[in-house]
mmCIF file of C-alpha atoms in Angstrom:
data_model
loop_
_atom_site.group_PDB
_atom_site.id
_atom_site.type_symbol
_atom_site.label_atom_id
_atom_site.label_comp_id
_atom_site.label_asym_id
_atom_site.label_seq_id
_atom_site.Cartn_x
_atom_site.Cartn_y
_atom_site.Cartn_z
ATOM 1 C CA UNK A 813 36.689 -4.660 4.837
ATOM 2 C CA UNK A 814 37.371 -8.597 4.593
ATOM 3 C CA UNK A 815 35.993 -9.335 1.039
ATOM 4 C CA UNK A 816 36.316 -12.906 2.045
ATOM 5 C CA UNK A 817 33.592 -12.424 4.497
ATOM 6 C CA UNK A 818 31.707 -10.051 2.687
ATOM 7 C CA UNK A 819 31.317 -12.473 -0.463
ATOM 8 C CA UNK A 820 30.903 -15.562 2.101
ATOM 9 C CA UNK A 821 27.649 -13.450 4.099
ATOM 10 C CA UNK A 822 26.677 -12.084 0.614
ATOM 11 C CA UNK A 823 26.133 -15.726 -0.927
ATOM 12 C CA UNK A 824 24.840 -17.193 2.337
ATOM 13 C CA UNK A 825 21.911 -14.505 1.851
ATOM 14 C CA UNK A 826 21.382 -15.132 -2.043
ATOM 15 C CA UNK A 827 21.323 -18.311 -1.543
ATOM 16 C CA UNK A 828 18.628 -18.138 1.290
ATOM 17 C CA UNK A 829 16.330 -15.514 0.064
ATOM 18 C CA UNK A 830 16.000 -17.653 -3.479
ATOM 19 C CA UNK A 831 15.190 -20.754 -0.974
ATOM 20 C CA UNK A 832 12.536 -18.755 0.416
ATOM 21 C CA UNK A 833 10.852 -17.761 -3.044
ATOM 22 C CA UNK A 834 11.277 -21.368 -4.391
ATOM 23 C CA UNK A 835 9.869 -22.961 -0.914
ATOM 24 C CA UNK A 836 6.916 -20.369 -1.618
ATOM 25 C CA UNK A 837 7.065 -18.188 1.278
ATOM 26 C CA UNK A 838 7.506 -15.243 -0.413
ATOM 27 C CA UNK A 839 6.542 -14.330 -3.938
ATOM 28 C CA UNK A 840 7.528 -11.681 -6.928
ATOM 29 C CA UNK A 841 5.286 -8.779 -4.590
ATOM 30 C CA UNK A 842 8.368 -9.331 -1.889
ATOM 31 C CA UNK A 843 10.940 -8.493 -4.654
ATOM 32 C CA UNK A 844 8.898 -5.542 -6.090
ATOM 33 C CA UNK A 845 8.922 -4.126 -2.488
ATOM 34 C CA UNK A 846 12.832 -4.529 -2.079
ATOM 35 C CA UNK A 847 12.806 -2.440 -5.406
ATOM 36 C CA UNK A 848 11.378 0.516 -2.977
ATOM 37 C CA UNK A 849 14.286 0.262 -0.552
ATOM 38 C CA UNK A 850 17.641 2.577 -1.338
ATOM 39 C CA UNK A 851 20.597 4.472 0.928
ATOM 40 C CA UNK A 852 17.261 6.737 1.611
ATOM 41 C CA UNK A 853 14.940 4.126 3.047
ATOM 42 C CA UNK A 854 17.250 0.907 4.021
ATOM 43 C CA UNK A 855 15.007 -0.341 6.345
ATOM 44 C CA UNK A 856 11.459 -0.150 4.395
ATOM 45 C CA UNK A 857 10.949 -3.493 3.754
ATOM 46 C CA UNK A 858 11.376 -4.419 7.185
ATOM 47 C CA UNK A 859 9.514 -2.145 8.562
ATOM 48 C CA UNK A 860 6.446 -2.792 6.278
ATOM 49 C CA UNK A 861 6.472 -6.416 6.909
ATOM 50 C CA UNK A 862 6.642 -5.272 10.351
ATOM 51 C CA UNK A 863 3.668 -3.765 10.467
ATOM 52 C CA UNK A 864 2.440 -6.485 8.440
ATOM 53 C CA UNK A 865 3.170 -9.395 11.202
ATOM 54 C CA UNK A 866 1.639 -6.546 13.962
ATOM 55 C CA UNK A 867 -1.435 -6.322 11.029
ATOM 56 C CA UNK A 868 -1.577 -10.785 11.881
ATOM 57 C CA UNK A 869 -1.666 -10.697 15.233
ATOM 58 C CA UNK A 870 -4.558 -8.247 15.826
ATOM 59 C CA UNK A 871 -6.688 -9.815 13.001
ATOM 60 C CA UNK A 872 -5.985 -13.616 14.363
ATOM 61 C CA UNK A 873 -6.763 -12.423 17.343
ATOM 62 C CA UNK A 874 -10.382 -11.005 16.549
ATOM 63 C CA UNK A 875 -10.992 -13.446 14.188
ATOM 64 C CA UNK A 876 -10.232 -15.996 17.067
ATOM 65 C CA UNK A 877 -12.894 -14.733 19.036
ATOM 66 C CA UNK A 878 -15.378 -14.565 16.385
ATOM 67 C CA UNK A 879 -15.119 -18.159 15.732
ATOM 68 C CA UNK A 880 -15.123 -18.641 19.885
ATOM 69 C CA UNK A 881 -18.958 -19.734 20.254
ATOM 70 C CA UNK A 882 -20.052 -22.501 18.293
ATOM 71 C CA UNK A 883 -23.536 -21.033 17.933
ATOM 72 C CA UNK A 884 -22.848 -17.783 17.683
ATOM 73 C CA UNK A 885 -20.304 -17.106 14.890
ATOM 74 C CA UNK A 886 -19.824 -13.494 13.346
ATOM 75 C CA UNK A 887 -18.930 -15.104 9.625
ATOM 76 C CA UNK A 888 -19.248 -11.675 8.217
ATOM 77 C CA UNK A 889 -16.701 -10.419 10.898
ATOM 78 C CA UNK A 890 -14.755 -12.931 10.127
ATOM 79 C CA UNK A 891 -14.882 -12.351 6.113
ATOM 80 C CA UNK A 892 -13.800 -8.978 6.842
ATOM 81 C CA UNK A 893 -10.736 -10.098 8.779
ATOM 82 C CA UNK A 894 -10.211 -12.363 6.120
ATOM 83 C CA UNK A 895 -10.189 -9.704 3.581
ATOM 84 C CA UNK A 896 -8.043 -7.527 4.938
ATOM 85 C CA UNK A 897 -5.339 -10.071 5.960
ATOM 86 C CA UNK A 898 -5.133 -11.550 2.435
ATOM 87 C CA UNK A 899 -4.571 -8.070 0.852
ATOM 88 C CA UNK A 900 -2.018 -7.130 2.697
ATOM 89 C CA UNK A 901 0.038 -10.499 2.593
ATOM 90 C CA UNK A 902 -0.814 -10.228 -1.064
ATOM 91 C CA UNK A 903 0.702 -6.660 -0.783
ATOM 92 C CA UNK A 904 4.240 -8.255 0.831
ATOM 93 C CA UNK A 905 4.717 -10.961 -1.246
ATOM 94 C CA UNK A 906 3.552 -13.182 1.935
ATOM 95 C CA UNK A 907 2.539 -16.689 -0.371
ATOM 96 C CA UNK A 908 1.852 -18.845 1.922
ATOM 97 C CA UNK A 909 -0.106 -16.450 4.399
ATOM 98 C CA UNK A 910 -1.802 -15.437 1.563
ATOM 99 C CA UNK A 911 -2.933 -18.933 -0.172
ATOM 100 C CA UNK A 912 -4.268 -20.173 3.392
ATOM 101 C CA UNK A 913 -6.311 -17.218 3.520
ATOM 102 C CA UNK A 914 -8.215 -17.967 0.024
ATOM 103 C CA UNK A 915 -8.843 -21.595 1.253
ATOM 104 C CA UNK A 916 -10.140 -19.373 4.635
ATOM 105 C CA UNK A 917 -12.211 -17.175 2.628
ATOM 106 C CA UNK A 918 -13.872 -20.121 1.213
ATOM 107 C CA UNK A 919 -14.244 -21.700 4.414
ATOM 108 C CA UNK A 920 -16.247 -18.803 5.451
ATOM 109 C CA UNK A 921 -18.464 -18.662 2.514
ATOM 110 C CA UNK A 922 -20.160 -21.796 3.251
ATOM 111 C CA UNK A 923 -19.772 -21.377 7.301
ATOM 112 C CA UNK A 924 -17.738 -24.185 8.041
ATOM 113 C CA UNK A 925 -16.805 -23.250 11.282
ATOM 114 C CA UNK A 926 -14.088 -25.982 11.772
ATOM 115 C CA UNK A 927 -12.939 -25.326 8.433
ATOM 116 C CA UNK A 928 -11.982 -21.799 9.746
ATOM 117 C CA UNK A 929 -10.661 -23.260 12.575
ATOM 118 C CA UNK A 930 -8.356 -25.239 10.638
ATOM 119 C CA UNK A 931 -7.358 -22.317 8.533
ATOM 120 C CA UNK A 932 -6.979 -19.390 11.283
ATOM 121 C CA UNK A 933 -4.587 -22.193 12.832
ATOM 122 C CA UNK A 934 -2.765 -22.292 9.768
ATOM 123 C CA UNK A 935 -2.515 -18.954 9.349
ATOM 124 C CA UNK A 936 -0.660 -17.970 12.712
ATOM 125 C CA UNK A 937 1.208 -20.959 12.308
ATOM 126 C CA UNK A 938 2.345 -19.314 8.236
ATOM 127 C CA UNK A 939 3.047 -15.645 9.575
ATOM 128 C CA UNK A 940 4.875 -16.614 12.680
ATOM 129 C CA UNK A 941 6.829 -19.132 10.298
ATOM 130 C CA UNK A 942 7.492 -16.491 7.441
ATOM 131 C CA UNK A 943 8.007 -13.445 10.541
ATOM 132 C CA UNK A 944 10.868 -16.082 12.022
ATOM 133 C CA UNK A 945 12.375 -16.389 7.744
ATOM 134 C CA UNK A 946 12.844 -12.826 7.520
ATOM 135 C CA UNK A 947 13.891 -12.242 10.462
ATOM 136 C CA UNK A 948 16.961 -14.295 9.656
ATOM 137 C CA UNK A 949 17.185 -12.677 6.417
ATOM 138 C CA UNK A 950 17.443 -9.242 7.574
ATOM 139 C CA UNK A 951 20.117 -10.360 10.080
ATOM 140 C CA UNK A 952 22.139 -11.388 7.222
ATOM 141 C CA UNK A 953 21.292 -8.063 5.573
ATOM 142 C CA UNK A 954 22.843 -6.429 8.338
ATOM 143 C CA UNK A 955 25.752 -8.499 8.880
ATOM 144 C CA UNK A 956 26.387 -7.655 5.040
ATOM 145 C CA UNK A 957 26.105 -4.043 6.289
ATOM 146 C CA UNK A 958 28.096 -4.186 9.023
ATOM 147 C CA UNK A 959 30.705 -6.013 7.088
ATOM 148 C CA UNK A 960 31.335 -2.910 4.953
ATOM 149 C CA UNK A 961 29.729 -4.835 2.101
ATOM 150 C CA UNK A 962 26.422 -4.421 -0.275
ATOM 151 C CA UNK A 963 23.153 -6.651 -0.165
ATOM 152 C CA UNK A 964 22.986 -8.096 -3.479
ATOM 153 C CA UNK A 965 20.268 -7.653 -6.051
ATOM 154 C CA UNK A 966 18.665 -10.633 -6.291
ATOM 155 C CA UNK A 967 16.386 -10.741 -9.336
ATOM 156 C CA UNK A 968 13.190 -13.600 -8.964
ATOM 157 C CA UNK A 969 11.702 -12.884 -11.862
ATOM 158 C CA UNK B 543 8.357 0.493 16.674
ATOM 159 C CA UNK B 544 5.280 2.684 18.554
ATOM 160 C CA UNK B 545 1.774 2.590 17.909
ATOM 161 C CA UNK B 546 -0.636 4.977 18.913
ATOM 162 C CA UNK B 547 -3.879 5.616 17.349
ATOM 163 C CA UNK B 548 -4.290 8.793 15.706
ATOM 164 C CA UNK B 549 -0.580 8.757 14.336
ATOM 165 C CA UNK B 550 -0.746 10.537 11.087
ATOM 166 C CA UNK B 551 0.811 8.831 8.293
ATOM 167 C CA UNK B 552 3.310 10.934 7.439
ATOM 168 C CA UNK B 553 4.667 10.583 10.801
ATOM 169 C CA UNK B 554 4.636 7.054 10.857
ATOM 170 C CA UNK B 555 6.472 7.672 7.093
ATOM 171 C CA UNK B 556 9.305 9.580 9.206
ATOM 172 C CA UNK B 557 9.613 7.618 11.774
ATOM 173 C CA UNK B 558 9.842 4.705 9.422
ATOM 174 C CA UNK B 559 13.040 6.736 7.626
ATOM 175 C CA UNK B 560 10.990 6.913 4.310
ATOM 176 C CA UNK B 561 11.796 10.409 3.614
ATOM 177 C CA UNK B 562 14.430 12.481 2.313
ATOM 178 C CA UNK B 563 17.234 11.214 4.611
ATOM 179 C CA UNK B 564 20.390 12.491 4.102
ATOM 180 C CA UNK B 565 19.598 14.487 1.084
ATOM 181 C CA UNK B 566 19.787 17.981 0.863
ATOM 182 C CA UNK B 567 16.585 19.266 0.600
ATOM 183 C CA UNK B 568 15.932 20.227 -2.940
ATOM 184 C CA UNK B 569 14.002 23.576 -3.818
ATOM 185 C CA UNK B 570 10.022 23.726 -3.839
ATOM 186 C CA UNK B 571 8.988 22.581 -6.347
ATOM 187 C CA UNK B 572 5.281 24.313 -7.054
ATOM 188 C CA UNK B 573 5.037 22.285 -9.971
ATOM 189 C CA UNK B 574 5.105 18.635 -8.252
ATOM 190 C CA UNK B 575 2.843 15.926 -8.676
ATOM 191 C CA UNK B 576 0.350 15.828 -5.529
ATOM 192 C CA UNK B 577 -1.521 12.719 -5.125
ATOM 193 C CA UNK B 578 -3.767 11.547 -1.991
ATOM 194 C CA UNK B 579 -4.045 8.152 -1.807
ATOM 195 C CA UNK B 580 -6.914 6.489 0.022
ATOM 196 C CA UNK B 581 -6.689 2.900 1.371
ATOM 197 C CA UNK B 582 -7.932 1.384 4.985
ATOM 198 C CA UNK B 583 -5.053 -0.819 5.215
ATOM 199 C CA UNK B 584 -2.289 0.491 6.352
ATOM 200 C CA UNK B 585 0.187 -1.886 4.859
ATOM 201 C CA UNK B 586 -1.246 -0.650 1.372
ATOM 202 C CA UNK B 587 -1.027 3.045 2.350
ATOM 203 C CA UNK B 588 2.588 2.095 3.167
ATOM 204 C CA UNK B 589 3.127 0.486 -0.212
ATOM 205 C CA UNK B 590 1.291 3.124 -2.232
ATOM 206 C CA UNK B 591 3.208 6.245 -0.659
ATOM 207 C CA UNK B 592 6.484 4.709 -0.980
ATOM 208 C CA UNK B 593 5.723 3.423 -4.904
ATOM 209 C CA UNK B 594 4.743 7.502 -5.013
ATOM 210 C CA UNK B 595 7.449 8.879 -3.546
ATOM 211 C CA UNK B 596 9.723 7.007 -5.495
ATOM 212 C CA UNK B 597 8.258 8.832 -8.601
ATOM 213 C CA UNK B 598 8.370 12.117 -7.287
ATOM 214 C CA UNK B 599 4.916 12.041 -5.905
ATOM 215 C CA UNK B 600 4.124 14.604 -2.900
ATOM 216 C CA UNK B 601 1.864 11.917 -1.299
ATOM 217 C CA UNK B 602 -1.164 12.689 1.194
ATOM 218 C CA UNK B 603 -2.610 9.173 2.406
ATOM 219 C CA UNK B 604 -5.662 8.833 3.993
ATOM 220 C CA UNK B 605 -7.819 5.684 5.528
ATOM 221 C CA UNK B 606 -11.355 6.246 4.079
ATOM 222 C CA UNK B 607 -13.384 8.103 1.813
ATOM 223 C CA UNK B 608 -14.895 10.307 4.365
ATOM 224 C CA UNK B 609 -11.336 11.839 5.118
ATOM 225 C CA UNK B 610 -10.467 11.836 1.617
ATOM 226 C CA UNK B 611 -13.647 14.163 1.298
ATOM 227 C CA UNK B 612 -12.433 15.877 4.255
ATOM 228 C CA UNK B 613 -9.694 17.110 3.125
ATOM 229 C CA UNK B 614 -10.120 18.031 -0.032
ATOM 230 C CA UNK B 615 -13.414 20.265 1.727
ATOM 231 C CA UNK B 616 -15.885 18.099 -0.176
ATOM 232 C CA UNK B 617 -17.643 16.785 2.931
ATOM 233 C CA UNK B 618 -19.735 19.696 3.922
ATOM 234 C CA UNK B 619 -20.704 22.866 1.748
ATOM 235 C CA UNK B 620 -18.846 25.313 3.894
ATOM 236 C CA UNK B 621 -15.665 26.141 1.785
ATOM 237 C CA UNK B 622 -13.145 26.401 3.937
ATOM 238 C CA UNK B 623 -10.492 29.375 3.077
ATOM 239 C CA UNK B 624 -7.547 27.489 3.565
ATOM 240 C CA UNK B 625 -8.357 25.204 0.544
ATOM 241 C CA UNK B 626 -8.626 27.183 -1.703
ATOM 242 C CA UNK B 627 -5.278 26.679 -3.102
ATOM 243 C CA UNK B 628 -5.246 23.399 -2.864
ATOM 244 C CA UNK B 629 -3.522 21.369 -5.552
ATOM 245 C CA UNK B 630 -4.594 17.796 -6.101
ATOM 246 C CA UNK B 631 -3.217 15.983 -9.300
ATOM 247 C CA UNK B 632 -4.470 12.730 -9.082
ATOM 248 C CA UNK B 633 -6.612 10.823 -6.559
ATOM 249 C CA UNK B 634 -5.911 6.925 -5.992
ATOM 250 C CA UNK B 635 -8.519 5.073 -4.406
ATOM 251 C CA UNK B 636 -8.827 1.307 -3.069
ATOM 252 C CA UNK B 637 -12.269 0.199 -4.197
ATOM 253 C CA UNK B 638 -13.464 -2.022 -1.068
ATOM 254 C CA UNK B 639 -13.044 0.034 2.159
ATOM 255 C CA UNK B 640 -15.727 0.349 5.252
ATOM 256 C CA UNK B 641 -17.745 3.103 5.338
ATOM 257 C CA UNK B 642 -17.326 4.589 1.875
ATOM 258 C CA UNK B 643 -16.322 2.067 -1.208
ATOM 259 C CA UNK B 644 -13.749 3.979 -3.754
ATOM 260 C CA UNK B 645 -16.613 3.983 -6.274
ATOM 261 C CA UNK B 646 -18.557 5.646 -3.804
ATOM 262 C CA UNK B 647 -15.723 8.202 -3.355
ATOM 263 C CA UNK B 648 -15.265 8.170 -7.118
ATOM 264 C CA UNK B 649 -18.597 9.535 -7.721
ATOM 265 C CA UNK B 650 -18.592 12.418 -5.175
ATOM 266 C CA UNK B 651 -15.354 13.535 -6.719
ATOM 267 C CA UNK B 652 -16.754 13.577 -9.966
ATOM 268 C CA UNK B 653 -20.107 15.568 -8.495
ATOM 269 C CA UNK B 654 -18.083 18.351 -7.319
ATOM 270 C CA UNK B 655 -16.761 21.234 -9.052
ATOM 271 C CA UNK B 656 -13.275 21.578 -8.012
ATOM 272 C CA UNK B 657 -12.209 18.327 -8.174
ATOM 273 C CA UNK B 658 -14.161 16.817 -10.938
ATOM 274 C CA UNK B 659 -11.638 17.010 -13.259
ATOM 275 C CA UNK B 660 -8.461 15.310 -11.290
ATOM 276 C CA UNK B 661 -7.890 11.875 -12.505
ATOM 277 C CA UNK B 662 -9.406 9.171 -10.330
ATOM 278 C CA UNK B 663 -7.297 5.686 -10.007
ATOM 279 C CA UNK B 664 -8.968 2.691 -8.626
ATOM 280 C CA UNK B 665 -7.500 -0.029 -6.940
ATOM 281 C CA UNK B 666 -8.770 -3.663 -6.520
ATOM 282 C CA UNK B 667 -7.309 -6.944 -5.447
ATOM 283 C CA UNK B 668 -10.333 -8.527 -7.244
ATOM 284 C CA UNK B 669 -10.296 -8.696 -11.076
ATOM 285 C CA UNK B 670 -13.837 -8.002 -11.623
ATOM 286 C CA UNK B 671 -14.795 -6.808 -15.008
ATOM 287 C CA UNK B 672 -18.359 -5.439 -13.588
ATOM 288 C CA UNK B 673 -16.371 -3.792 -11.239
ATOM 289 C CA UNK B 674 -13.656 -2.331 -13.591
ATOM 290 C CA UNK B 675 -16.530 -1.276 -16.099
ATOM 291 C CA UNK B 676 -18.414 0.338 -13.895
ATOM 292 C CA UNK B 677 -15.528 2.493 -12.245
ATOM 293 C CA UNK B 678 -14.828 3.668 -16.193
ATOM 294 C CA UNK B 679 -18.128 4.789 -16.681
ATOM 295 C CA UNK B 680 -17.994 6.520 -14.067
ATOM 296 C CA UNK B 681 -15.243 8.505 -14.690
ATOM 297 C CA UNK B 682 -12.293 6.828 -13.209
ATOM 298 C CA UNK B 683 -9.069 7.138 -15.308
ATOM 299 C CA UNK B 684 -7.495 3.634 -14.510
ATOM 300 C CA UNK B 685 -8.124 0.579 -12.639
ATOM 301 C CA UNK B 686 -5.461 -0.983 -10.976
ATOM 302 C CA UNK B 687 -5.100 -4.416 -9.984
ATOM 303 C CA UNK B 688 -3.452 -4.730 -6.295
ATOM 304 C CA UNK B 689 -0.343 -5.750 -5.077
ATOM 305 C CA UNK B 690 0.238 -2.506 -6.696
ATOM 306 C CA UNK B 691 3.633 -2.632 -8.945
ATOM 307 C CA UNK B 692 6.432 0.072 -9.442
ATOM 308 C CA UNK B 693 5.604 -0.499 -13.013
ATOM 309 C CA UNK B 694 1.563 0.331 -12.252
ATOM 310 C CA UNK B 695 2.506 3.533 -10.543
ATOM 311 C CA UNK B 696 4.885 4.526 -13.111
ATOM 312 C CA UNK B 697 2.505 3.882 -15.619
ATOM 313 C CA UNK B 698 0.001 6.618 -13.650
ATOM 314 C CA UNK B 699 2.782 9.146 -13.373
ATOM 315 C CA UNK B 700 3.103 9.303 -17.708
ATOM 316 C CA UNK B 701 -0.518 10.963 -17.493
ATOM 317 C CA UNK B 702 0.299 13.244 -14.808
ATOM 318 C CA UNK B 703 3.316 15.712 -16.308
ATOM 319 C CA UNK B 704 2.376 18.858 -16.811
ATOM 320 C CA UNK B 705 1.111 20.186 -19.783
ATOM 321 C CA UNK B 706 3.698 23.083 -20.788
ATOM 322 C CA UNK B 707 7.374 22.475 -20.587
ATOM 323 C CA UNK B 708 10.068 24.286 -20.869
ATOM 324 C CA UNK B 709 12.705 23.526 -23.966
ATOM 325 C CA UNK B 710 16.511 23.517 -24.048
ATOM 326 C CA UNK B 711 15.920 26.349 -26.265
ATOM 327 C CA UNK B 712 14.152 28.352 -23.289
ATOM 328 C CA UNK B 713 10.650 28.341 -25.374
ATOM 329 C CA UNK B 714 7.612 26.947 -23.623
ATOM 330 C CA UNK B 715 5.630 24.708 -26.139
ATOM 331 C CA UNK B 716 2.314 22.740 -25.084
ATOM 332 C CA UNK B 717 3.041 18.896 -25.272
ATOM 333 C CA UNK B 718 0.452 16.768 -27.111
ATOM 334 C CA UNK B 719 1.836 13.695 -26.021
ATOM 335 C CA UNK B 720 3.349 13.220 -22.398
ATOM 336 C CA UNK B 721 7.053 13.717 -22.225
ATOM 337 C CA UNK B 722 8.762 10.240 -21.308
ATOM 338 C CA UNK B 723 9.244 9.139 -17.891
ATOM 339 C CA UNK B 724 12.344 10.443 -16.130
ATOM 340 C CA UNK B 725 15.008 7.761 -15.067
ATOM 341 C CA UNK B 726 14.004 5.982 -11.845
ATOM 342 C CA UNK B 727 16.922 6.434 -9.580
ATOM 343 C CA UNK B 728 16.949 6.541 -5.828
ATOM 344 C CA UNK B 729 17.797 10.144 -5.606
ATOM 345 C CA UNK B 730 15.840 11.569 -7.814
ATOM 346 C CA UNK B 731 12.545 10.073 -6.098
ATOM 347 C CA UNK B 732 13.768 11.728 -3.190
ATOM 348 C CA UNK B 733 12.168 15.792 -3.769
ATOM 349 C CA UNK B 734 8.941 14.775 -1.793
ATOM 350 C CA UNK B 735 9.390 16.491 1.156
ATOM 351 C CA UNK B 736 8.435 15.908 4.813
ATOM 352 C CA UNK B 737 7.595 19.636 4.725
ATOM 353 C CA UNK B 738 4.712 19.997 2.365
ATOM 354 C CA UNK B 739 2.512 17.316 2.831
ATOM 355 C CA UNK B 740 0.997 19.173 6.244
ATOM 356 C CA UNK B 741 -2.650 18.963 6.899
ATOM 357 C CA UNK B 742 -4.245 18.041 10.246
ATOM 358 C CA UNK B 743 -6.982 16.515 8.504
ATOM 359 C CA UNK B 744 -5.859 14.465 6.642
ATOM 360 C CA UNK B 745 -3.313 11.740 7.432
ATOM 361 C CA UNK B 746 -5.225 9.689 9.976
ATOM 362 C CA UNK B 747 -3.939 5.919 10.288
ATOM 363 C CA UNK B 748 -7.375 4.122 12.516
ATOM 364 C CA UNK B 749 -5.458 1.028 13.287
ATOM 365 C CA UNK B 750 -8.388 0.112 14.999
ATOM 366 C CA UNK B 751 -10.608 -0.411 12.733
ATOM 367 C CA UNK B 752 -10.516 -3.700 12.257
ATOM 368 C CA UNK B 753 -14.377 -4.720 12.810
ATOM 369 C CA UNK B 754 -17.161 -3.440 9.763
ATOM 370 C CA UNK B 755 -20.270 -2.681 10.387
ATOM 371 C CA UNK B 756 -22.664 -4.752 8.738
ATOM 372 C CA UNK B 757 -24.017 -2.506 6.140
ATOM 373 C CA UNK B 758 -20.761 -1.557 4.643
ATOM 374 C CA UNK B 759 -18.805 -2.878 1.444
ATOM 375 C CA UNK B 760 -19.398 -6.695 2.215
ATOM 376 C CA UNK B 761 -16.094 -8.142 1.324
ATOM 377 C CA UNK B 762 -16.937 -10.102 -1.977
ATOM 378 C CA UNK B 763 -17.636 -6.564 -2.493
ATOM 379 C CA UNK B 764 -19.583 -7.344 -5.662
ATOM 380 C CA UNK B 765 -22.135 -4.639 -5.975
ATOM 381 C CA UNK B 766 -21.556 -1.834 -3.797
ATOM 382 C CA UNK B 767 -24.998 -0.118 -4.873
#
């Protein structure tokens, strides 16, 4: 194992996982769920926010065609969507998917239709954003790996 | 990674790699926490049965109230023979779901005989003291406020050892107060085995439902009766 490289990777991914919390992608939920992964489950927090970004794409994608029709908008479809996309980006850590959604929520309330517009734009803009952040994170995770070296602890809090 | 409707949790747990991995399977252990956790989202089911694992939970998780009765045998009076030895320590419930809300779930748990007495959790992402309030009175045991913690889950488990434990000396004594939490470490969480948690019924992930009917939970959810 080349500790040179090891410690090199291993800073390069301190150093960008603390630039994501400051930059407010990703908040302390992230951190509690990379408490959750060990030797047993290495990949768990990928594969929750996984299934998280998969969770996006449907729900945009209704939501989408709720908010088709001018006339003819399902807001209580679209609540729902709401709803359940803001808990589980508040169940990640996803900040910034998350806050758009309470500005969406409130957009919904009153039935501002370009309002949600705005905000379901937003919204795939954030996850694809964050999806594209970790996805470069967990490369560096496994270069660490495949180094022969350990993903640092990185405490947030 | 697949999806298919229909996939029960605890497959989609395995494939995932939560699980006991490269462990050596550790002995049954009759006396293990069992809790079924009930949550529409999947990402939260996810969450939850991990955070449970991790404390030695056997973990059933479920995506609505109806299969939640379902499997514990609550949802018709027939009483079906192969639960009658059913163990369920503690039942953790999301509060807004389609269909059935967890207060809704709450109360026909706390109707029944058999399962009247098994602690009740509630979970909310909404701080709502009406809510909270009337979940207590109800009978729930705790309210928790979602994302769900380590620390929250931990917190559940100190209410949840058993009642008789055995001394160094070899004596059984009844405990008064719960026994401290055992050290979190990544392989003792581990004993929660792929093995036990087996029931047709009841791991069901519906990815698909992703569009409420209109007379359900709305989602301010502020008074669900």
């Amino acid at each position: 194992m080349n500790t040179t490289v090891v410690a090199q990777l291993q800073r390069q991914f301190q150093d960008y996982i603390v630039s994501l919390y400051q930059q407010g992608f990703l908040d302390s939920q992230f951190s509690e769920l990379r408490k959750l992964q060990d030797e047993g489950s290495p990949d768990f927090v990928s594969e929750v926010v996984s299934l998280f970004f998969d969770d996006c794409s449907k729900l945009i994608n209704t939501m989408s065609r709720s908010l088709e029709q001018p006339d003819n908008v399902d807001f209580k479809q679209l609540d729902s969507g709401v709803h359940q996309l803001k808990g589980s980006s508040s169940s990640v850590g996803a900040r910034r998917v998350k806050n758009v959604c309470i500005s969406f929520k409130e957009c919904c309330d009153v039935q501002n239709r370009e309002g949600c517009l705005r905000c379901l734009q937003q919204v795939d803009y954030e996850y694809k954003m964050l999806k594209t952040k970790l996805q470069d994170l967990f490369n560096l995770e496994q270069q660490i790996l495949q180094a022969g070296g350990t993903i640092p602890q990185v405490d947030i809090n | 990674m697949a999806k298919d409707g229909g996939v029960s949790c605890l497959r989609r747990s395995e494939m995932i790699g939560i699980g006991i991995g490269e462990l050596e399977s550790p002995p049954l252990d009759s006396d293990q926490v069992h809790v079924l956790a009930v949550d529409d989202s999947l990402v939260d089911r996810i969450v939850i049965e991990r955070l449970l694992r991790i404390t030695s939970c056997k973990v059933t998780a479920v995506d609505s109230g109806w299969r939640a009765l379902e499997f514990l045998g609550l949802d018709d009076d027939k009483a079906a023979v192969e639960f009658d030895r059913l163990k369920v320590d503690l039942i953790i419930t999301d509060y807004c779901m389609p269909g059935m809300t967890g207060y809704e779930l709450l109360k026909k748990i706390k109707e029944s005989t058999s399962f009247k007495e098994v602690p009740v959790v509630i979970m909310s992402s909404e701080n709502v003291m009406t809510r909270i309030d009337r979940c207590l009175e109800e009978g729930a045991e705790d309210f928790l406020l979602k994302p769900v913690k380590l620390a929250d889950v931990k917190r559940l488990r100190s209410y949840l050892t058993r009642d008789v434990k055995v001394f160094a000396d070899g004596n059984k004594r009844n405990l008064t107060t719960p026994p401290p939490l055992p050290p979190l470490s990544a392989t003792s969480s581990m004993e929660s085995s792929k093995s036990t948690v087996e029931s047709p019924l009841s791991m069901v992930v519906d990815d698909d439902a992703l569009t409420m009917s209109p007379d359900v939970c709305n989602f301010s959810c502020g008074f669900a009766d």
